[in-house]
Short mmCIF file of C-alpha atoms (C1' of nucleotides) in Angstrom, two decimals:
data_model
loop_
_atom_site.label_atom_id
_atom_site.label_comp_id
_atom_site.label_asym_id
_atom_site.label_seq_id
_atom_site.Cartn_x
_atom_site.Cartn_y
_atom_site.Cartn_z
CA MET A 132 -28.41 -5.97 -33.78
CA THR A 133 -27.07 -2.38 -35.52
CA GLY A 134 -25.45 -2.58 -38.98
CA ASN A 135 -22.34 -1.46 -38.93
CA ARG A 136 -20.94 -1.85 -42.01
CA VAL A 137 -19.91 1.74 -43.08
CA LEU A 138 -18.36 2.60 -46.78
CA VAL A 139 -15.76 6.12 -46.22
CA VAL A 140 -15.32 8.08 -49.63
CA ASP A 141 -13.24 9.84 -50.19
CA ASP A 142 -10.00 11.68 -52.29
CA GLU A 143 -8.09 12.33 -49.81
CA PRO A 144 -6.32 9.28 -48.66
CA GLY A 145 -5.26 11.35 -45.11
CA LEU A 146 -8.22 11.89 -44.08
CA VAL A 147 -9.37 8.20 -44.90
CA THR A 148 -7.27 7.30 -42.71
CA ALA A 149 -7.90 8.62 -40.04
CA LEU A 150 -11.90 8.68 -40.24
CA SER A 151 -11.55 4.77 -40.47
CA ILE A 152 -9.49 4.97 -37.45
CA ASN A 153 -11.83 6.03 -35.44
CA LEU A 154 -14.53 4.96 -36.59
CA ARG A 155 -12.68 1.41 -36.14
CA VAL A 156 -12.42 2.25 -32.13
CA HIS A 157 -16.44 3.07 -32.57
CA GLY A 158 -16.94 -0.73 -33.55
CA TRP A 159 -17.55 -0.03 -36.84
CA GLU A 160 -16.39 -1.54 -39.89
CA VAL A 161 -14.58 0.14 -42.36
CA GLY A 162 -14.74 -0.29 -45.88
CA ALA A 163 -12.29 2.70 -48.31
CA ALA A 164 -12.95 3.99 -51.58
CA THR A 165 -11.22 7.23 -52.84
CA ASP A 166 -12.88 7.82 -56.19
CA GLY A 167 -16.50 7.68 -57.24
CA ALA A 168 -16.39 4.16 -59.95
CA GLN A 169 -14.43 2.45 -56.69
CA ALA A 170 -17.26 3.90 -54.64
CA LEU A 171 -19.81 2.38 -57.22
CA ASP A 172 -18.25 -0.95 -57.23
CA MET A 173 -18.23 -1.31 -52.96
CA ALA A 174 -20.98 -0.26 -52.68
CA ALA A 175 -22.37 -3.26 -54.95
CA ARG A 176 -19.88 -5.97 -53.82
CA TRP A 177 -19.61 -4.83 -49.94
CA HIS A 178 -23.11 -4.34 -49.07
CA PRO A 179 -22.30 -1.26 -46.29
CA ASP A 180 -24.39 -0.65 -44.13
CA VAL A 181 -24.41 3.24 -45.04
CA VAL A 182 -21.92 5.15 -46.83
CA LEU A 183 -19.97 8.36 -46.08
CA LEU A 184 -19.12 10.35 -49.39
CA ASP A 185 -17.38 13.23 -49.91
CA LEU A 186 -18.51 15.32 -52.69
CA GLY A 187 -15.42 16.26 -53.71
CA LEU A 188 -13.84 13.05 -56.13
CA PRO A 189 -11.87 13.30 -59.25
CA ASP A 190 -13.64 11.56 -61.98
CA MET A 191 -17.11 11.67 -61.56
CA SER A 192 -20.00 14.07 -59.47
CA GLY A 193 -20.69 13.41 -55.79
CA LEU A 194 -24.44 13.66 -56.91
CA ASP A 195 -23.65 11.02 -59.30
CA VAL A 196 -22.29 8.85 -56.95
CA ILE A 197 -25.45 9.09 -55.28
CA ALA A 198 -27.69 9.00 -57.91
CA GLY A 199 -25.30 6.09 -59.18
CA ILE A 200 -26.16 4.24 -55.41
CA ARG A 201 -30.12 5.12 -55.66
CA GLY A 202 -30.79 3.43 -58.91
CA TRP A 203 -30.97 0.26 -56.77
CA SER A 204 -29.95 0.64 -52.85
CA HIS A 205 -32.13 2.25 -50.87
CA VAL A 206 -28.91 2.55 -47.90
CA PRO A 207 -28.35 5.45 -45.95
CA ILE A 208 -25.84 8.08 -47.74
CA VAL A 209 -24.79 10.93 -45.52
CA VAL A 210 -22.83 13.61 -47.57
CA LEU A 211 -19.62 14.94 -46.51
CA SER A 212 -18.59 18.60 -48.12
CA ALA A 213 -15.89 20.93 -46.93
CA ARG A 214 -18.33 23.77 -48.66
CA GLN A 215 -20.70 25.07 -45.91
CA HIS A 216 -23.13 26.92 -48.24
CA GLY A 217 -23.85 26.94 -51.57
CA GLU A 218 -26.99 24.79 -53.07
CA ASP A 219 -25.06 21.10 -52.40
CA LYS A 220 -26.69 20.56 -49.19
CA VAL A 221 -30.13 20.93 -51.32
CA ASP A 222 -29.01 19.38 -54.34
CA ALA A 223 -27.43 16.86 -52.36
CA LEU A 224 -30.46 15.82 -49.97
CA ASP A 225 -32.43 16.41 -53.30
CA ALA A 226 -30.96 13.35 -55.10
CA GLY A 227 -31.36 11.39 -52.66
CA ALA A 228 -28.56 11.51 -49.82
CA ASP A 229 -29.80 11.04 -46.12
CA ASP A 230 -28.21 13.23 -44.29
CA TYR A 231 -25.39 16.34 -44.97
CA VAL A 232 -22.46 17.24 -42.63
CA THR A 233 -19.51 19.77 -42.97
CA LYS A 234 -16.26 19.99 -42.55
CA PRO A 235 -14.87 20.82 -40.01
CA PHE A 236 -16.90 18.30 -38.01
CA ALA A 237 -16.88 17.13 -34.22
CA MET A 238 -16.32 13.13 -34.46
CA ASP A 239 -19.12 12.26 -31.52
CA GLU A 240 -21.91 14.15 -34.37
CA LEU A 241 -20.74 12.31 -37.27
CA LEU A 242 -20.86 9.14 -35.13
CA ALA A 243 -24.42 10.49 -34.07
CA ARG A 244 -25.41 10.72 -37.61
CA LEU A 245 -24.02 7.81 -38.59
CA ARG A 246 -25.85 5.70 -35.82
CA ALA A 247 -29.23 7.87 -36.44
CA ALA A 248 -28.72 7.15 -40.97
CA VAL A 249 -28.28 3.30 -39.84
CA ARG A 250 -31.09 2.99 -37.12
CA ARG A 251 -34.07 5.49 -39.89
CA ALA A 252 -33.17 2.60 -42.93
CA ALA A 253 -33.44 -0.58 -40.19
CA PRO A 254 -36.82 -1.43 -39.63
CA VAL A 255 -37.46 -1.85 -43.39
CA ASP A 256 -35.48 -4.91 -43.09
CA ALA A 257 -35.25 -5.91 -39.75
CA ALA A 258 -39.11 -5.92 -40.02
CA ASP A 259 -39.07 -9.95 -40.20
CA ASP A 260 -37.94 -12.01 -37.12
CA ALA A 261 -34.49 -13.52 -37.46
CA VAL A 262 -35.08 -16.63 -37.65
CA VAL A 263 -37.45 -18.01 -41.17
CA GLU A 264 -38.68 -21.30 -40.58
CA ALA A 265 -40.47 -22.82 -43.90
CA GLY A 266 -40.80 -26.74 -44.16
CA ASP A 267 -37.74 -28.53 -43.05
CA LEU A 268 -35.31 -25.45 -43.08
CA THR A 269 -34.50 -23.19 -41.00
CA ILE A 270 -33.09 -20.00 -41.45
CA ASP A 271 -31.30 -17.67 -39.07
CA LEU A 272 -30.84 -14.24 -41.35
CA ALA A 273 -29.16 -12.87 -38.16
CA ARG A 274 -26.22 -15.09 -37.93
CA ARG A 275 -26.77 -16.46 -41.57
CA ARG A 276 -27.09 -19.66 -41.20
CA VAL A 277 -29.30 -22.57 -42.64
CA HIS A 278 -30.20 -26.02 -41.60
CA ARG A 279 -32.25 -28.59 -42.79
CA SER A 280 -33.52 -31.43 -41.42
CA GLY A 281 -31.30 -29.96 -37.78
CA ALA A 282 -28.75 -29.79 -39.98
CA GLU A 283 -26.85 -27.48 -41.42
CA VAL A 284 -25.95 -26.24 -44.99
CA ARG A 285 -23.10 -25.21 -45.66
CA LEU A 286 -23.77 -21.93 -48.31
CA SER A 287 -21.01 -19.65 -50.41
CA PRO A 288 -21.12 -15.59 -49.84
CA THR A 289 -23.61 -15.79 -53.29
CA GLU A 290 -25.69 -18.66 -52.36
CA TRP A 291 -26.26 -17.09 -49.20
CA ALA A 292 -26.83 -13.53 -50.53
CA VAL A 293 -29.70 -15.10 -53.14
CA LEU A 294 -31.00 -17.36 -50.27
CA GLU A 295 -31.40 -13.82 -48.49
CA THR A 296 -33.22 -11.52 -50.21
CA LEU A 297 -35.92 -14.58 -51.17
CA VAL A 298 -35.85 -15.09 -47.54
CA ARG A 299 -36.11 -11.30 -46.73
CA ASN A 300 -39.17 -11.00 -48.99
CA ARG A 301 -40.62 -14.64 -48.41
CA GLY A 302 -44.28 -14.90 -49.93
CA ARG A 303 -43.89 -12.45 -52.86
CA MET A 304 -42.56 -12.40 -56.08
CA VAL A 305 -38.85 -10.94 -56.32
CA PRO A 306 -38.42 -9.52 -60.37
CA ARG A 307 -35.61 -10.85 -61.29
CA LEU A 308 -33.65 -7.37 -62.27
CA GLN A 309 -34.28 -6.60 -58.22
CA LEU A 310 -32.69 -10.53 -57.27
CA LEU A 311 -29.59 -9.00 -60.04
CA GLN A 312 -28.79 -5.96 -58.19
CA GLU A 313 -29.13 -6.66 -54.65
CA VAL A 314 -26.92 -9.75 -54.66
CA TRP A 315 -24.67 -8.52 -58.12
CA GLY A 316 -24.90 -4.70 -58.17
CA PRO A 317 -26.09 -2.33 -60.47
CA ALA A 318 -24.20 -3.35 -63.89
CA TYR A 319 -25.22 -7.22 -63.74
CA SER A 320 -29.10 -6.89 -64.10
CA ASN A 321 -28.87 -8.92 -68.22
CA GLU A 322 -26.27 -11.57 -66.26
CA THR A 323 -30.19 -14.11 -65.79
CA GLY A 324 -27.87 -16.80 -66.17
CA TYR A 325 -26.55 -15.96 -62.58
CA LEU A 326 -29.44 -16.38 -61.33
CA ARG A 327 -30.13 -19.60 -62.71
CA VAL A 328 -27.08 -21.15 -61.73
CA TYR A 329 -27.88 -20.09 -58.46
CA THR A 330 -31.57 -20.90 -57.76
CA ALA A 331 -30.37 -24.46 -59.03
CA GLN A 332 -27.21 -24.45 -56.43
CA LEU A 333 -29.64 -23.64 -53.80
CA ARG A 334 -32.86 -26.23 -54.92
CA ARG A 335 -29.72 -28.57 -54.50
CA LYS A 336 -28.92 -28.14 -51.60
CA LEU A 337 -32.51 -27.16 -50.05
CA GLU A 338 -35.24 -29.01 -51.64
CA ALA A 339 -36.09 -32.34 -50.81
CA ASP A 340 -36.67 -32.64 -54.74
CA ALA A 341 -34.63 -30.34 -56.75
CA ALA A 342 -36.71 -30.78 -59.82
CA HIS A 343 -39.96 -30.23 -58.08
CA PRO A 344 -39.00 -27.46 -55.64
CA ARG A 345 -41.70 -26.94 -52.78
CA HIS A 346 -39.63 -23.25 -51.43
CA ILE A 347 -37.81 -21.44 -55.17
CA ILE A 348 -40.32 -21.59 -56.94
CA THR A 349 -39.67 -19.90 -60.37
CA GLN A 350 -42.88 -17.05 -61.92
CA PRO A 351 -41.57 -17.46 -65.35
CA GLY A 352 -40.85 -14.25 -66.70
CA MET A 353 -40.45 -12.49 -63.72
CA GLY A 354 -38.61 -13.55 -60.87
CA TYR A 355 -38.51 -15.59 -58.23
CA ILE A 356 -40.66 -16.67 -55.02
CA PHE A 357 -40.48 -18.33 -51.89
CA GLU A 358 -42.30 -20.04 -49.98
CA THR A 359 -42.24 -20.99 -46.35
CA MET B 376 -47.10 11.51 -54.45
CA THR B 377 -45.23 13.50 -51.58
CA GLY B 378 -46.31 13.61 -47.84
CA ASN B 379 -47.39 17.21 -47.42
CA ARG B 380 -48.31 17.83 -44.01
CA VAL B 381 -45.57 19.16 -41.72
CA LEU B 382 -46.18 19.40 -37.90
CA VAL B 383 -44.42 23.58 -37.02
CA VAL B 384 -43.68 22.75 -32.83
CA ASP B 385 -41.79 26.17 -31.76
CA ASP B 386 -42.66 28.16 -28.88
CA GLU B 387 -41.92 31.58 -30.76
CA PRO B 388 -45.15 32.68 -32.65
CA GLY B 389 -43.25 34.58 -35.13
CA LEU B 390 -40.23 32.02 -36.76
CA VAL B 391 -44.05 30.20 -36.76
CA THR B 392 -45.95 32.23 -38.82
CA ALA B 393 -42.98 33.12 -40.97
CA LEU B 394 -42.58 29.07 -41.80
CA SER B 395 -45.68 29.04 -42.01
CA ILE B 396 -46.00 30.99 -44.65
CA ASN B 397 -43.28 30.03 -46.47
CA LEU B 398 -43.86 26.17 -46.50
CA ARG B 399 -47.30 26.64 -47.28
CA VAL B 400 -46.13 28.31 -50.58
CA HIS B 401 -44.17 25.69 -51.36
CA GLY B 402 -47.04 22.99 -50.63
CA TRP B 403 -47.06 21.74 -47.62
CA GLU B 404 -50.24 21.72 -45.00
CA VAL B 405 -48.70 23.55 -41.70
CA GLY B 406 -49.95 22.32 -38.65
CA ALA B 407 -48.83 24.50 -35.33
CA ALA B 408 -48.08 24.11 -31.57
CA THR B 409 -46.22 26.25 -29.06
CA ASP B 410 -45.25 24.09 -26.72
CA GLY B 411 -44.77 20.37 -25.84
CA ALA B 412 -48.32 18.82 -24.92
CA GLN B 413 -49.67 20.55 -27.73
CA ALA B 414 -47.63 18.71 -30.07
CA LEU B 415 -47.74 15.84 -28.87
CA ASP B 416 -51.71 16.31 -28.87
CA MET B 417 -51.41 17.07 -32.72
CA ALA B 418 -49.01 14.68 -33.84
CA ALA B 419 -51.08 11.92 -32.73
CA ARG B 420 -54.68 13.73 -33.89
CA TRP B 421 -53.33 15.06 -36.91
CA HIS B 422 -50.69 12.15 -37.95
CA PRO B 423 -48.05 14.47 -40.11
CA ASP B 424 -46.26 13.06 -42.65
CA VAL B 425 -43.11 14.91 -40.80
CA VAL B 426 -43.16 17.15 -37.64
CA LEU B 427 -40.15 20.41 -37.71
CA LEU B 428 -39.04 20.33 -33.79
CA ASP B 429 -37.37 23.36 -32.03
CA LEU B 430 -35.99 22.01 -29.29
CA GLY B 431 -36.71 25.12 -26.85
CA LEU B 432 -39.69 24.62 -25.68
CA PRO B 433 -41.29 25.90 -22.51
CA ASP B 434 -43.13 23.49 -21.04
CA MET B 435 -41.03 19.89 -21.62
CA SER B 436 -37.41 19.09 -22.84
CA GLY B 437 -37.48 18.53 -26.86
CA LEU B 438 -35.49 15.59 -26.08
CA ASP B 439 -39.43 14.30 -24.04
CA VAL B 440 -41.38 15.19 -27.13
CA ILE B 441 -39.31 13.06 -29.02
CA ALA B 442 -39.20 9.92 -26.73
CA GLY B 443 -42.76 10.80 -26.77
CA ILE B 444 -43.49 10.21 -30.33
CA ARG B 445 -41.34 7.26 -30.55
CA GLY B 446 -43.15 5.67 -28.32
CA TRP B 447 -45.91 4.85 -30.67
CA SER B 448 -44.89 6.34 -34.11
CA HIS B 449 -42.45 6.20 -36.54
CA VAL B 450 -43.04 9.76 -38.70
CA PRO B 451 -39.75 11.48 -39.10
CA ILE B 452 -38.57 13.57 -36.88
CA VAL B 453 -36.38 16.84 -38.34
CA VAL B 454 -34.39 18.90 -35.22
CA LEU B 455 -34.39 22.78 -35.24
CA SER B 456 -32.43 24.44 -32.80
CA ALA B 457 -30.49 27.60 -32.00
CA ARG B 458 -27.12 26.23 -30.57
CA GLN B 459 -24.42 25.70 -33.14
CA HIS B 460 -22.54 23.17 -30.98
CA GLY B 461 -22.42 21.34 -27.79
CA GLU B 462 -24.37 17.81 -27.55
CA ASP B 463 -27.59 18.44 -28.43
CA LYS B 464 -26.92 17.34 -32.25
CA VAL B 465 -25.82 14.27 -30.63
CA ASP B 466 -28.53 13.44 -27.73
CA ALA B 467 -31.45 14.69 -30.18
CA LEU B 468 -30.87 11.93 -32.98
CA ASP B 469 -29.88 9.37 -30.95
CA ALA B 470 -33.24 9.83 -28.89
CA GLY B 471 -34.60 9.64 -32.59
CA ALA B 472 -34.39 12.45 -34.38
CA ASP B 473 -33.74 11.68 -37.77
CA ASP B 474 -32.40 15.13 -38.75
CA TYR B 475 -31.02 18.51 -37.91
CA VAL B 476 -30.47 22.04 -38.14
CA THR B 477 -28.99 24.81 -36.83
CA LYS B 478 -30.52 28.09 -36.57
CA PRO B 479 -30.12 30.14 -38.62
CA PHE B 480 -30.78 28.05 -41.60
CA ALA B 481 -31.58 28.46 -45.51
CA MET B 482 -34.80 27.84 -46.35
CA ASP B 483 -34.60 26.06 -49.65
CA GLU B 484 -32.07 23.97 -47.20
CA LEU B 485 -34.64 23.43 -44.60
CA LEU B 486 -37.10 22.65 -47.30
CA ALA B 487 -34.79 19.85 -49.15
CA ARG B 488 -34.11 18.11 -45.28
CA LEU B 489 -38.06 18.48 -45.24
CA ARG B 490 -38.65 16.10 -48.57
CA ALA B 491 -35.73 14.29 -47.21
CA ALA B 492 -36.89 13.82 -44.26
CA VAL B 493 -40.16 12.37 -45.79
CA ARG B 494 -38.91 10.56 -49.04
CA ARG B 495 -37.88 8.31 -46.45
CA ALA B 496 -40.43 7.68 -44.25
CA ALA B 497 -42.09 6.41 -47.60
CA PRO B 498 -40.78 2.79 -48.35
CA VAL B 499 -42.26 1.86 -45.09
CA ASP B 500 -45.52 3.18 -45.36
CA ALA B 501 -45.85 2.25 -48.71
CA ALA B 502 -44.86 -1.63 -48.32
CA ASP B 503 -48.47 -2.36 -47.23
CA ASP B 504 -49.87 -4.69 -49.02
CA ALA B 505 -52.53 -3.44 -51.89
CA VAL B 506 -54.95 -6.44 -52.05
CA VAL B 507 -58.07 -6.23 -54.51
CA GLU B 508 -61.09 -8.87 -53.74
CA ALA B 509 -63.34 -9.15 -56.59
CA GLY B 510 -65.77 -12.41 -56.13
CA ASP B 511 -63.69 -15.03 -55.54
CA LEU B 512 -60.45 -13.28 -57.12
CA THR B 513 -57.79 -12.52 -54.42
CA ILE B 514 -55.52 -10.20 -56.03
CA ASP B 515 -52.19 -9.07 -54.14
CA LEU B 516 -50.65 -6.16 -56.50
CA ALA B 517 -47.60 -5.59 -54.36
CA ARG B 518 -46.72 -9.74 -54.15
CA ARG B 519 -47.81 -10.07 -57.67
CA ARG B 520 -50.24 -13.10 -57.08
CA VAL B 521 -53.99 -14.27 -58.40
CA HIS B 522 -55.59 -16.54 -55.61
CA ARG B 523 -59.27 -17.68 -56.73
CA SER B 524 -61.51 -19.69 -54.17
CA GLY B 525 -57.91 -19.58 -52.24
CA ALA B 526 -55.91 -21.65 -55.04
CA GLU B 527 -53.44 -19.79 -56.73
CA VAL B 528 -53.34 -18.98 -60.47
CA ARG B 529 -50.75 -19.19 -62.50
CA LEU B 530 -49.91 -15.69 -64.72
CA SER B 531 -47.81 -15.07 -67.66
CA PRO B 532 -45.97 -11.96 -67.43
CA THR B 533 -47.90 -10.32 -69.90
CA GLU B 534 -51.41 -11.51 -68.69
CA TRP B 535 -50.37 -10.21 -65.27
CA ALA B 536 -49.53 -6.45 -66.85
CA VAL B 537 -52.47 -6.41 -68.08
CA LEU B 538 -54.10 -7.61 -65.29
CA GLU B 539 -52.35 -5.74 -63.31
CA THR B 540 -52.78 -2.13 -65.41
CA LEU B 541 -57.01 -2.84 -65.11
CA VAL B 542 -56.77 -3.71 -61.52
CA ARG B 543 -55.22 -0.95 -61.17
CA ASN B 544 -58.19 1.23 -62.50
CA ARG B 545 -60.47 -0.79 -61.59
CA GLY B 546 -64.41 0.10 -61.99
CA ARG B 547 -62.62 2.75 -64.39
CA MET B 548 -63.03 1.84 -67.97
CA VAL B 549 -59.27 1.53 -69.76
CA PRO B 550 -58.82 2.31 -72.88
CA ARG B 551 -57.62 0.02 -75.16
CA LEU B 552 -55.00 2.44 -76.23
CA GLN B 553 -53.63 2.98 -73.29
CA LEU B 554 -53.64 -1.30 -72.36
CA LEU B 555 -51.70 -1.32 -75.12
CA GLN B 556 -48.90 1.47 -74.44
CA GLU B 557 -48.42 0.85 -70.92
CA VAL B 558 -48.15 -2.96 -71.63
CA TRP B 559 -46.87 -3.52 -74.61
CA GLY B 560 -45.42 -0.23 -75.44
CA PRO B 561 -46.00 2.89 -77.17
CA ALA B 562 -45.19 1.05 -80.63
CA TYR B 563 -48.02 -0.89 -80.45
CA SER B 564 -50.79 1.08 -79.97
CA ASN B 565 -52.71 -0.57 -83.38
CA GLU B 566 -52.11 -4.40 -81.80
CA THR B 567 -55.96 -4.56 -80.77
CA GLY B 568 -55.90 -8.04 -82.07
CA TYR B 569 -52.90 -9.21 -78.35
CA LEU B 570 -55.54 -7.67 -76.38
CA ARG B 571 -58.54 -10.03 -78.04
CA VAL B 572 -55.84 -12.62 -77.02
CA TYR B 573 -54.95 -11.61 -73.70
CA THR B 574 -58.66 -10.91 -72.29
CA ALA B 575 -59.74 -14.33 -73.18
CA GLN B 576 -56.51 -15.78 -71.13
CA LEU B 577 -57.65 -14.52 -68.62
CA ARG B 578 -60.92 -15.03 -68.41
CA ARG B 579 -60.47 -18.28 -68.49
CA LYS B 580 -58.38 -18.22 -66.06
CA LEU B 581 -59.89 -16.56 -63.29
CA GLU B 582 -63.80 -16.47 -65.06
CA ALA B 583 -66.20 -18.97 -63.57
CA ASP B 584 -68.14 -18.53 -66.73
CA ALA B 585 -65.95 -17.24 -69.31
CA ALA B 586 -68.71 -16.47 -71.41
CA HIS B 587 -70.41 -14.69 -69.39
CA PRO B 588 -68.07 -12.59 -67.35
CA ARG B 589 -68.12 -10.41 -64.39
CA HIS B 590 -64.79 -8.95 -64.07
CA ILE B 591 -63.30 -8.08 -67.20
CA ILE B 592 -66.09 -6.25 -69.35
CA THR B 593 -65.40 -5.30 -72.89
CA GLN B 594 -66.95 -1.67 -73.92
CA PRO B 595 -67.09 -2.27 -77.61
CA GLY B 596 -65.05 -0.29 -79.03
CA MET B 597 -63.60 1.79 -76.00
CA GLY B 598 -61.98 -0.51 -73.99
CA TYR B 599 -62.27 -3.14 -70.86
CA ILE B 600 -62.85 -2.43 -67.78
CA PHE B 601 -62.59 -4.63 -64.90
CA GLU B 602 -64.78 -4.82 -61.84
CA THR B 603 -64.88 -5.94 -58.36
"C1'" DC C 900 3.10 -26.15 -54.42
"C1'" DG C 901 -0.66 -28.57 -55.07
"C1'" DG C 902 -5.37 -29.05 -53.85
"C1'" DG C 903 -9.96 -27.29 -53.05
"C1'" DA C 904 -13.27 -23.79 -52.92
"C1'" DC C 905 -16.54 -20.57 -55.40
"C1'" DG C 906 -17.80 -17.30 -59.22
"C1'" DT C 907 -18.33 -17.20 -64.11
"C1'" DT C 908 -19.18 -18.58 -69.06
"C1'" DG C 909 -20.98 -21.21 -72.62
"C1'" DA C 910 -23.34 -25.15 -74.44
"C1'" DC C 911 -27.59 -27.88 -74.71
"C1'" DG C 912 -32.02 -29.45 -74.51
"C1'" DG C 913 -37.19 -28.90 -72.95
"C1'" DT C 914 -40.67 -25.87 -72.09
"C1'" DC C 915 -43.34 -22.57 -72.11
"C1'" DC C 916 -45.08 -17.66 -74.13
"C1'" DC C 917 -45.88 -14.59 -77.62
"C1'" DT C 918 -47.49 -13.70 -82.02
"C1'" DT C 919 -49.53 -14.54 -85.60
"C1'" DG C 920 -53.40 -15.97 -88.94
"C1'" DA C 921 -57.55 -17.80 -89.80
"C1'" DC C 922 -62.34 -18.32 -87.96
"C1'" DG C 923 -66.89 -17.88 -86.51
"C1'" DC C 924 -70.03 -14.96 -83.96
"C1'" DC C 925 -73.32 -11.35 -83.43
"C1'" DG C 926 -74.70 -6.50 -83.67
"C1'" DT C 927 -75.32 -2.65 -86.89
"C1'" DC C 928 -75.80 -0.50 -90.92
"C1'" DG C 929 -76.63 0.16 -95.61
"C1'" DC D 791 -81.79 -9.66 -95.98
"C1'" DG D 792 -76.87 -9.34 -96.90
"C1'" DA D 793 -72.51 -7.12 -96.38
"C1'" DC D 794 -69.25 -5.08 -92.76
"C1'" DG D 795 -66.36 -4.29 -88.23
"C1'" DG D 796 -65.09 -5.61 -84.35
"C1'" DC D 797 -64.85 -9.17 -81.03
"C1'" DG D 798 -63.64 -13.77 -78.61
"C1'" DT D 799 -61.79 -18.54 -79.91
"C1'" DC D 800 -58.92 -21.53 -81.21
"C1'" DA D 801 -54.05 -23.40 -83.00
"C1'" DA D 802 -49.51 -24.09 -84.51
"C1'" DG D 803 -44.74 -21.99 -85.44
"C1'" DG D 804 -40.93 -19.33 -83.71
"C1'" DG D 805 -38.23 -18.16 -80.56
"C1'" DA D 806 -37.19 -16.77 -75.56
"C1'" DC D 807 -36.89 -18.55 -70.38
"C1'" DC D 808 -35.09 -21.99 -67.48
"C1'" DG D 809 -33.03 -25.75 -66.10
"C1'" DT D 810 -28.71 -28.61 -66.07
"C1'" DC D 811 -24.31 -29.80 -66.76
"C1'" DA D 812 -19.81 -28.75 -67.37
"C1'" DA D 813 -15.47 -26.33 -67.99
"C1'" DC D 814 -12.33 -22.87 -66.64
"C1'" DG D 815 -10.02 -18.96 -64.14
"C1'" DT D 816 -8.89 -18.23 -59.82
"C1'" DC D 817 -8.08 -17.20 -55.39
"C1'" DC D 818 -6.88 -18.77 -50.43
"C1'" DC D 819 -4.69 -22.12 -47.22
"C1'" DG D 820 -2.92 -26.20 -46.37
#
DNA sequence: CGGGACGTTGACGGTCCCTTGACGCCGTCG
DNA sequence: CGACGGCGTCAAGGGACCGTCAACGTCCCG
């Protein structure tokens, strides 16, 4: 029901390990990054439900990491910092962070803030039904399963990511840029070839007549749209 | 652009006054309540963009206030509390609060957290469709779709960009220069021929009688106007 | 070690769209 | 009355985009 993937970003391996153990005990799936570049890469590829970010990173400013993620994603970001005072808080929140926790912190407060951050973000995504029907297609967004005329259709992770993005925005056009960024990450904004390949594969698996699709519709020059 | 109504709930009149002055200086419209019942009443009647809530109220628990608001509204709630430690934070966040600030607090941090809370909430509300009706035309600005007498009309990217600019300024004249710059960019300020071509195409697709348009009206020598 | 699934590229043909120019209409002004 | 400018219309060419196919490398699992 609740999202459970947290990306921990901290340059101190000991703290990352300690946090990971604690978070896993409380049911989180944990991913880790020790510098800003890794963090951006993980955020793009792994799609965490919340990012726990230490501002003191070796390779780039924490604010740049926030900006780098906010450029294409609305995933909640909880900032973790040793500095008790100063304008860090203000800057981080204004840069797009969702919450701020100062070291030292109580574990249960951190957990509560993570839960709150995920819960706040939830309504945006979870507003739609878990199961979407479209003609002879049945798409279960929660279970990540697709059935066509009752038979299960096997989708690769990328195929599913493309379909999920389209289905969550069903009835409305999804711009190419948004699709690329949500599935492949912000560095792939120009790889329109990917979209051609994967829409074709999805049509082959899901459409009765791939040459005349009824669900995955191209809006030339703009993007794609999923029709129920 | 940003929401600007904040409801301040605190039983201490002096603090309410001080906060109100500070918030007003920074552009907020401020409403005040000094107990839980007032707070719930104000929240329901006044529809603030964010609630700043002190947990220590005379008549009811702060958690009940949170629950009372959460029962019907997703307005962001920032909790304000004197207690530095304890489980207050955890309880408040789990009850549905969005953020937590402890006294004493820095004014600029509070302002940043309020801004962050409002910004987070914005997408949920802004997701409502801007659908414009004009005669037999239905233009869905969010979904990027146009229907005429119920049938979908296919528009090219440039056609859509022109129409969108006109519709977003419906009822107002859009100068040629603005139209050219918003659709083609600032380097195309003299390409008035483009406008002639695309207004003609749009009329052919959208108007019942392209020779006597009822929606896309020319203002000779100046620009175009979209009439509903 | 072998095989399959998957992601990534590149090539190619077909289609659609943007751009451009020419032309006619109409109102205005000299 | 004729010239002129603004506007609408049309058509054509060239380029961008899209769908399709195939090949390659990688990773994982048997």
